[in-house]
Each structure stands twice: as C-alpha cells, then as structure tokens.
Amino acid sequence: MLAGRKRTIVAAVLALLLGVGAAGARRAGYLGGLKTAPAVVVASAPVFEIRDTLRASETVSQLFERRGVNGVDWAAVARAVKNFRADRLRSGLIFAFRQRHGEPAPHAVAVRTSHDTRLWMRRAAEGWAASLERIPWRVEWVAASGTIRSSLYDAMDEAVGDDVLPREERVQLVWGLSEVYDWVVDFSRDLQDGDRFRVVAERLVSIEGEVRYGRVLAARLDLSGRRLYAFGFDQRGRTEFYDAEGRSMKRDFLRTPLEFKRIASGFSRSRFHPILRSRRPHLGIDFGAAYGAPVRSVGGGTVTAAGRMGSYGNMVEIRHNPRTTTRYAHLSRLGPGISLGARVAQGATVGYVGASGLATSPHLHYELRIGGNAVNPRRRFATGSGAPLPGAQRPAFEQEKARLRALLEPETTELRQAT
Ligand SMILES: [Zn+2]
C-alpha cells in the first residue's frame, strides 16, 4: 500500500521533470508505451530508489535479502574491488537500492564506502558486478579569526559560518588547532577571556557539494600578550609546524596528558577536587574527562610504577630523565604494554581515565616531579623552544611562510604593499 503510493509520487515527480502528465508517464513506464511516447522516457522514467541502513546486528547479505536482493557473490565483489571486504562495512552505512517499476527486485545498489569512494553493484546476466566510483574533492582554503570569550568552540562558531564549514567540521578545526600547539598550549587551561586566534585551514568540497575540514595550514595565537605563530611546512609528505623563526613546535614534553578533544569543553578554570584539597596540599593538576578517555605520556621514558597505589588508585609513573618523572592517577585501567620497566614513546597511551583510589568522579590526576619534588607542570613545561630547521631548508620555509602569512594576516601584506 505504502509502496504503491510512493510509486505514484515518484511517477508524478518524474512526470513533472519530463513535462508530461502523471498518467502518461505511468503508461510509458508500465505498459511499454512505445507507440505513444518517445523511447527516452521509457528508458529513464520508471526507476525509484529506496535507502536502507546497515544495522549493527546484521550482515550486508541480510540487509540485501531484506531489500529483495539475493545471490550476491561477495567473494567476486571482493575480487572486483580492491581492498573491499563485506564484513568490514560498518553499521550505519546507507545503501541506495534502485529498482525499476514493475520489477520484483532492485537492479543496482550504491553505497558510499568512504569520503571519496562509492561502491556500485549492478545486476548483470552472469550475476552482480561491482565497481568503485571515485568522488573528487577540490581543496580550498579558509581564513578565520576571533576573540575567545567563553571557549574556543564558541569563538570558532562565531568566526566561521555554517556555509563555510558545518558545525562538526568546525569542531574538527578546533581540534586540529589544538594539535598544532600540543607541546606549547593547553587549550583547556591556558586560554583567557580576550585571547585571540587566527587560522588558515583547508576546506574540502566534494563534487556532490559536501564540505569537510581538511587540515590547518597556519595559525597565530595571541595569549595574554604572547604571540605564537605556527606555519605548516612539508617534511617528506607530512606537515610539520614551525614558529616564525623556523623552530619546531615540538618539544620534549607535551603540554598536557589529555588531548584537548577529550577534555570537557570550555576553558575550565582549575578545579581541584574537594577530597584531596581538604586532606593535604594538592600536588598536581586534575583534568575533568569522560570515563575511559585515553591518557598519554607527555614524553618518552620508562615505566617506574604501574598498578594500585593507595589513594592514587591505578597509577602509572614514567621516568623521562634521571631527575624528571610524571604520574597519571585514578586510571580505570592501564594502557597496552604498560608494566614496570616498559619503554614508552611520547604520546603513548599509559591508561584510561577513571575514578579509582580517592576520587569522587572520573578525572585524571597528573603530577610532574623534578628531583623527587612535585612542581607545577603548567609553569615548568611552558618555556623552551623547539629544534630549528636545518639551514638548507630555511629558504624554502621562508618562502612558504611568506605565502601563508599573506593568508593569515592579509592586512599586514596590504600595508607592506602600500608603503
Ligand atoms: Zn588530583
């Protein structure tokens, strides 16, 4: 009943497009109206499409059977399409089933398997044939600037319209920005009301009109009087970031053990949980984060403690050099391979946020110890500068920097041209 009504609507829409009456279109489609209508109408009009979603509880074959498609040789599909595996298709994918009016089953199925590919399956005499359609994206750049009032997310929402980047892509841009400054700025704590940002980033537009965030190209932060530039520069196919003097943004230590995207949004003013504050001086920083969020080692080193440790709960301690250690406490569990004596790289997952030990809610307790004494990591890791680019790369970097700076700060370029 429902299908019948839908068919009528589809036929009417097609008829409007083709400039003929609904009845005429239907006659052309169903009754083989070759005598009264041009052949082209017969060929193009009577196709409708049904979209259906792959559910978490089912296989692709089950979805296809639900839509009346049987006997697909998935092994043959895998042979025809490189890197395709039916059992790897994730639930939530939307499949479009195309069917001709009057036929009992679809003759073609399309599914977007990635941002730039669509898998097509078409019924042929000898079975179902598969092919991959490439969806081209063009790369554009966008420049944005703003003042931080409540959070970087809000500032970005104000600076970048929905027509430029959809909301979820703006969030990606904020996270991309935080990754560029990962060694220098804690976006959850170092930003103050009135701080400013500028960013030039890639915006990707597909031939079908979709819009995505690509990557950060350059940025500038003005934080309480500190001006921090970051210019992307290609290093063997990877974009690395350097300051205005050509020094790497990377340091021996990450600014925080939690990725900004894992931290509760907004600039949370330092919140110390009441239990510890009332019992003894607090020797670290607490980060509010969701239970299970990965915790990373701020630097490379050796695990010197891992496991239950009184009020710390599940705790991991890393020694980075003979004098410097960091501690990560209240973990729900330890990271893969984290045990006494194990070597860890910077950014390695040491554990996951929890509420073990003396903790009322899930959070990460983080400590930096130098010469056995806990010190404020915010002060200790804020200074220093990264390794400079090799001299041979400087001319190419200066050229790229000038190009990016013109996008980042168009007004300074205009000024220079005016004088
Ligand atoms: Zn704490």
Coordinates of C-alpha atoms and ligand atoms in Angstrom, one line a residue, residues 273 276 282 285-286 330 363 365, ligand 1:
H273 CA 38.5 18.0 43.8
L276 CA 42.2 15.9 48.4
H282 CA 47.4 19.2 46.1
I285 CA 46.6 19.1 38.1
D286 CA 43.2 17.5 37.7
H330 CA 42.8 7.4 39.2
H363 CA 39.1 12.6 36.2
H365 CA 45.3 13.5 38.3
Ligands
ZN1 ZN 44.2 15.4 41.9

